Amino acid sequence: MAPAATGGAAFSQEFYLRYLKQRSAADKSFSYEVLIVDDGSTDQTSKVAFKFVKQHKVDNVRVLLLGRNHGKGEAVRKGMLHSRGELLLMLDADGATKVTDLEKLEAQVHALAQKVKSTSGTSSSSPQKASDVEIAVFGSRAHLEKQALATRKWYRNFLMKGFHLVVLLTAGPGIRDTQCGFKMFTRAAARKLFTNIRLKRWCFDVELVYLCKHLRIPMVEVSVNWTEIPGSKVRMTSIMHMVFELLLIKVGYGLGIWKIYT
């Protein structure tokens, strides 16, 4: 298991690490690493991150410094390509999603792997690992949509509905919540997806869905526990930037400017 956490200095890493350490102690077949990606932060992120390395040893916690800010998409891409695990989990460092929900995503990975093996005619007794099967599992907050609509301002609901429509036109149906920062990939899927991804900031999540469809990588959406973190609200300028990136996906891939390598 190799979670790649991104974000600012306000970590929930201590809780993540405590959970992983306890699980590893209870199950000797379970191993993990946490890769903290510091995307050119100007606060104390790297200092706190290296403190975790000292406390938990480099075999379990590593830090990747990007030097300057590239954007969340690039931070996740670098984290995924530097991870050493068989199942790779991306999660935001703000702790908005309950870390134990990764077990839900794991269960879906193994269920899908068995399904893929059976449909491809591979024996269930085959030594092939789940990590060798290309699978993507998307954590989702779609089940919380009604509650969110009731508490947000009308114009924010209008903007988000419009954004979801543009996402649908860009990537097509299949994943209702593309933006949840809690996703799991098998190693095989991560290598293929993150060597192709081009967007560095807001809409790399939507590009992942687009790539999954074109590379025929099975994907599934799983409901997760989620808490809104103060200060993480999306601004109007962010929405406009996201729409621009969605247009880039449509034009880049639609006109063949962006090639997809298999």
Coordinates of C-alpha atoms in Angstrom, one line a residue:
M1 CA 0.0 0.0 0.0
A2 CA 1.5 3.4 -1.0
P3 CA -0.6 6.4 -0.1
A4 CA 0.6 9.6 -1.8
A5 CA -0.6 12.6 0.2
T6 CA -0.6 16.1 -1.1
G7 CA -1.5 19.5 0.4
G8 CA -0.3 22.2 2.7
A9 CA 1.2 22.2 6.2
A10 CA -2.1 21.3 8.0
F11 CA -1.6 17.5 7.9
S12 CA -3.7 14.7 9.2
Q13 CA -0.7 12.5 8.6
E14 CA -0.3 11.4 12.2
F15 CA -3.7 9.7 12.2
Y16 CA -3.0 8.1 8.8
L17 CA 0.3 6.7 10.0
R18 CA -1.1 5.5 13.3
Y19 CA -3.8 3.6 11.4
L20 CA -1.3 2.1 8.9
K21 CA 1.1 1.1 11.7
Q22 CA -1.6 -0.6 13.7
R23 CA -2.9 -2.5 10.6
S24 CA 0.6 -3.6 9.7
A25 CA 1.2 -4.9 13.2
A26 CA -2.1 -6.9 13.1
D27 CA -1.6 -8.2 9.6
K28 CA 2.0 -9.2 8.8
S29 CA 1.2 -9.5 5.1
F30 CA 0.3 -5.8 5.0
S31 CA 3.1 -3.3 4.3
Y32 CA 2.9 0.4 3.5
E33 CA 4.7 3.5 2.6
V34 CA 3.5 7.1 2.8
L35 CA 4.9 9.5 0.2
I36 CA 4.3 13.1 1.1
V37 CA 4.6 15.4 -1.9
D38 CA 5.5 19.0 -1.1
D39 CA 4.4 21.0 -4.1
G40 CA 6.7 24.0 -3.5
S41 CA 5.0 25.1 -0.3
T42 CA 6.1 28.3 1.5
D43 CA 5.0 27.2 5.0
Q44 CA 6.3 24.5 7.3
T45 CA 5.1 21.6 5.2
S46 CA 8.5 20.1 4.5
K47 CA 9.7 20.6 8.1
V48 CA 6.7 18.7 9.4
A49 CA 7.1 16.0 6.7
F50 CA 10.7 15.3 7.5
K51 CA 9.8 15.0 11.2
F52 CA 7.5 12.1 10.2
V53 CA 10.4 10.5 8.3
K54 CA 12.5 10.6 11.5
Q55 CA 9.7 9.2 13.6
H56 CA 8.6 6.4 11.3
K57 CA 11.8 5.6 9.3
V58 CA 12.4 6.1 5.5
D59 CA 11.0 2.7 4.6
N60 CA 7.6 3.8 5.7
V61 CA 7.6 7.6 5.1
R62 CA 9.3 9.4 2.3
V63 CA 9.1 13.1 1.2
L64 CA 9.2 14.3 -2.4
L65 CA 10.1 18.0 -2.8
L66 CA 9.1 19.6 -6.1
G67 CA 11.0 22.9 -5.4
R68 CA 8.3 25.2 -6.9
N69 CA 4.6 25.0 -7.2
H70 CA 3.4 23.0 -10.2
G71 CA -0.2 22.3 -9.3
K72 CA -2.1 19.4 -7.6
G73 CA -2.2 17.4 -10.8
E74 CA 1.5 17.4 -11.2
A75 CA 2.1 16.7 -7.5
V76 CA -0.1 13.6 -7.7
R77 CA 1.5 12.5 -11.0
K78 CA 5.0 12.7 -9.5
G79 CA 3.8 11.0 -6.3
M80 CA 2.2 8.1 -8.2
L81 CA 5.3 7.6 -10.4
H82 CA 7.6 7.6 -7.4
S83 CA 5.5 5.2 -5.3
R84 CA 6.7 1.7 -4.7
G85 CA 3.5 0.0 -3.6
E86 CA 1.2 -2.5 -5.4
L87 CA -2.0 -0.5 -4.6
L88 CA -1.5 3.3 -4.8
L89 CA -3.9 5.6 -2.9
M90 CA -4.0 9.4 -3.6
L91 CA -5.4 11.5 -0.8
D92 CA -5.4 15.1 0.2
A93 CA -3.4 15.9 3.4
D94 CA -6.3 17.9 4.9
G95 CA -8.0 14.8 6.3
A96 CA -11.3 15.5 4.6
T97 CA -11.8 11.8 3.8
K98 CA -11.7 9.1 6.5
V99 CA -8.5 7.1 5.9
T100 CA -10.1 3.8 7.0
D101 CA -12.3 4.1 3.9
L102 CA -9.3 2.9 1.9
E103 CA -10.5 -0.6 2.9
K104 CA -13.6 0.0 0.8
L105 CA -11.5 0.9 -2.2
E106 CA -9.2 -2.1 -1.6
A107 CA -12.2 -4.5 -1.5
Q108 CA -13.4 -3.1 -4.9
V109 CA -10.0 -3.5 -6.4
H110 CA -9.8 -7.2 -5.4
A111 CA -13.4 -7.8 -6.6
L112 CA -12.8 -6.1 -9.9
A113 CA -9.5 -8.0 -10.3
Q114 CA -11.2 -11.3 -9.8
K115 CA -13.9 -10.3 -12.3
V116 CA -11.3 -9.3 -14.9
K117 CA -9.4 -12.5 -14.5
S118 CA -12.6 -14.6 -14.8
T119 CA -13.8 -12.8 -18.0
S120 CA -10.3 -13.0 -19.6
G121 CA -10.2 -16.8 -18.9
T122 CA -7.4 -16.5 -16.3
S123 CA -7.5 -19.1 -13.6
S124 CA -8.3 -17.8 -10.1
S125 CA -5.4 -19.9 -8.9
S126 CA -3.0 -17.9 -11.1
P127 CA -0.1 -16.3 -9.3
Q128 CA -1.0 -12.9 -11.0
K129 CA -1.4 -10.2 -8.4
A130 CA -4.2 -7.7 -8.2
S131 CA -1.7 -5.0 -8.8
D132 CA -0.9 -6.4 -12.2
V133 CA -4.5 -5.9 -13.3
E134 CA -5.4 -2.4 -14.5
I135 CA -8.1 -1.0 -12.2
A136 CA -9.1 2.5 -10.9
V137 CA -11.4 3.1 -7.9
F138 CA -12.8 6.6 -7.3
G139 CA -13.9 7.7 -3.9
S140 CA -17.1 9.6 -4.2
R141 CA -19.2 12.2 -2.3
A142 CA -22.1 11.9 -4.7
H143 CA -24.3 10.4 -1.9
L144 CA -23.9 13.7 0.0
E145 CA -25.1 15.9 -2.9
K146 CA -28.6 16.6 -1.6
Q147 CA -27.2 17.7 1.7
A148 CA -24.7 20.0 0.0
L149 CA -27.3 21.5 -2.3
A150 CA -29.4 22.4 0.8
T151 CA -26.6 24.2 2.6
R152 CA -24.7 26.0 -0.2
K153 CA -25.6 29.4 -1.8
W154 CA -27.8 29.2 -4.9
Y155 CA -25.1 30.6 -7.1
R156 CA -22.5 28.1 -5.9
N157 CA -25.0 25.3 -6.7
F158 CA -25.6 26.9 -10.2
L159 CA -21.8 27.0 -10.8
M160 CA -21.3 23.4 -9.7
K161 CA -24.2 22.1 -11.7
G162 CA -22.8 23.8 -14.7
F163 CA -19.4 22.4 -14.1
H164 CA -20.8 18.9 -13.7
L165 CA -22.5 19.3 -17.1
V166 CA -19.3 20.3 -18.8
V167 CA -17.5 17.3 -17.1
L168 CA -20.2 15.0 -18.5
L169 CA -19.8 16.5 -22.0
T170 CA -16.0 16.1 -21.7
A171 CA -15.4 12.7 -20.1
G172 CA -18.9 11.2 -20.6
P173 CA -21.0 9.3 -18.0
G174 CA -19.7 6.8 -15.5
I175 CA -18.2 8.7 -12.5
R176 CA -20.5 11.2 -10.8
D177 CA -17.9 12.7 -8.5
T178 CA -14.6 13.2 -10.4
Q179 CA -13.1 15.7 -8.0
C180 CA -13.0 13.7 -4.7
G181 CA -9.3 13.6 -3.6
F182 CA -9.4 10.0 -2.6
K183 CA -8.6 7.5 -5.4
M184 CA -6.9 4.1 -5.6
F185 CA -5.1 2.6 -8.6
T186 CA -3.4 -0.7 -9.1
R187 CA 0.3 -0.3 -9.9
A188 CA -0.4 -1.4 -13.5
A189 CA -3.1 1.2 -14.0
A190 CA -1.2 4.0 -12.3
R191 CA 1.9 3.5 -14.5
K192 CA -0.3 3.7 -17.7
L193 CA -2.5 6.6 -16.5
F194 CA 0.1 8.9 -15.0
T195 CA 2.6 8.6 -17.8
N196 CA -0.1 9.9 -20.1
I197 CA -1.7 12.6 -18.0
R198 CA -1.0 16.2 -19.1
L199 CA -3.0 18.6 -16.9
K200 CA -1.1 19.9 -13.9
R201 CA -3.7 21.6 -11.9
W202 CA -7.5 21.5 -11.4
C203 CA -9.0 19.0 -13.8
F204 CA -6.5 16.2 -13.9
D205 CA -9.2 14.1 -12.2
V206 CA -11.4 14.4 -15.2
E207 CA -8.5 13.6 -17.5
L208 CA -8.0 10.4 -15.5
V209 CA -11.6 9.4 -16.2
Y210 CA -11.1 10.2 -19.9
L211 CA -7.9 8.2 -20.0
C212 CA -9.5 5.2 -18.2
K213 CA -12.2 5.0 -20.9
H214 CA -9.8 5.3 -23.8
L215 CA -7.3 2.8 -22.3
R216 CA -10.2 0.5 -21.3
I217 CA -9.1 0.5 -17.7
P218 CA -12.1 -0.7 -15.5
M219 CA -13.2 2.0 -13.0
V220 CA -15.7 2.0 -10.2
E221 CA -17.1 4.7 -7.8
V222 CA -17.3 4.0 -4.1
S223 CA -19.0 6.2 -1.5
V224 CA -16.7 7.5 1.2
N225 CA -17.0 9.5 4.4
W226 CA -16.2 13.2 3.8
T227 CA -16.0 16.3 5.9
E228 CA -15.7 19.8 4.5
I229 CA -12.5 21.5 5.7
P230 CA -12.6 25.2 6.3
G231 CA -10.7 27.2 3.8
S232 CA -11.0 24.6 1.0
K233 CA -13.8 26.2 -0.9
V234 CA -13.5 26.6 -4.7
R235 CA -13.5 30.2 -5.9
M236 CA -15.2 31.6 -9.0
T237 CA -11.8 32.1 -10.7
S238 CA -11.0 28.4 -10.0
I239 CA -14.3 27.4 -11.7
M240 CA -13.4 29.3 -14.8
H241 CA -9.9 27.8 -14.8
M242 CA -11.4 24.3 -14.5
V243 CA -13.7 25.0 -17.5
F244 CA -10.7 26.1 -19.5
E245 CA -8.9 22.9 -18.6
L246 CA -11.9 20.8 -19.6
L247 CA -11.9 22.5 -23.0
L248 CA -8.2 21.6 -23.3
I249 CA -9.0 17.9 -22.7
K250 CA -11.7 18.0 -25.4
V251 CA -9.4 19.8 -27.9
G252 CA -6.2 18.1 -27.0
Y253 CA -7.4 14.6 -27.3
G254 CA -10.2 15.3 -29.8
L255 CA -7.9 16.7 -32.4
G256 CA -5.1 14.2 -31.7
I257 CA -2.7 16.9 -30.4
W258 CA -2.3 14.9 -27.2
K259 CA -1.3 11.3 -27.9
I260 CA -2.3 8.4 -25.6
Y261 CA 0.5 5.9 -25.2
T262 CA -0.3 2.3 -24.2

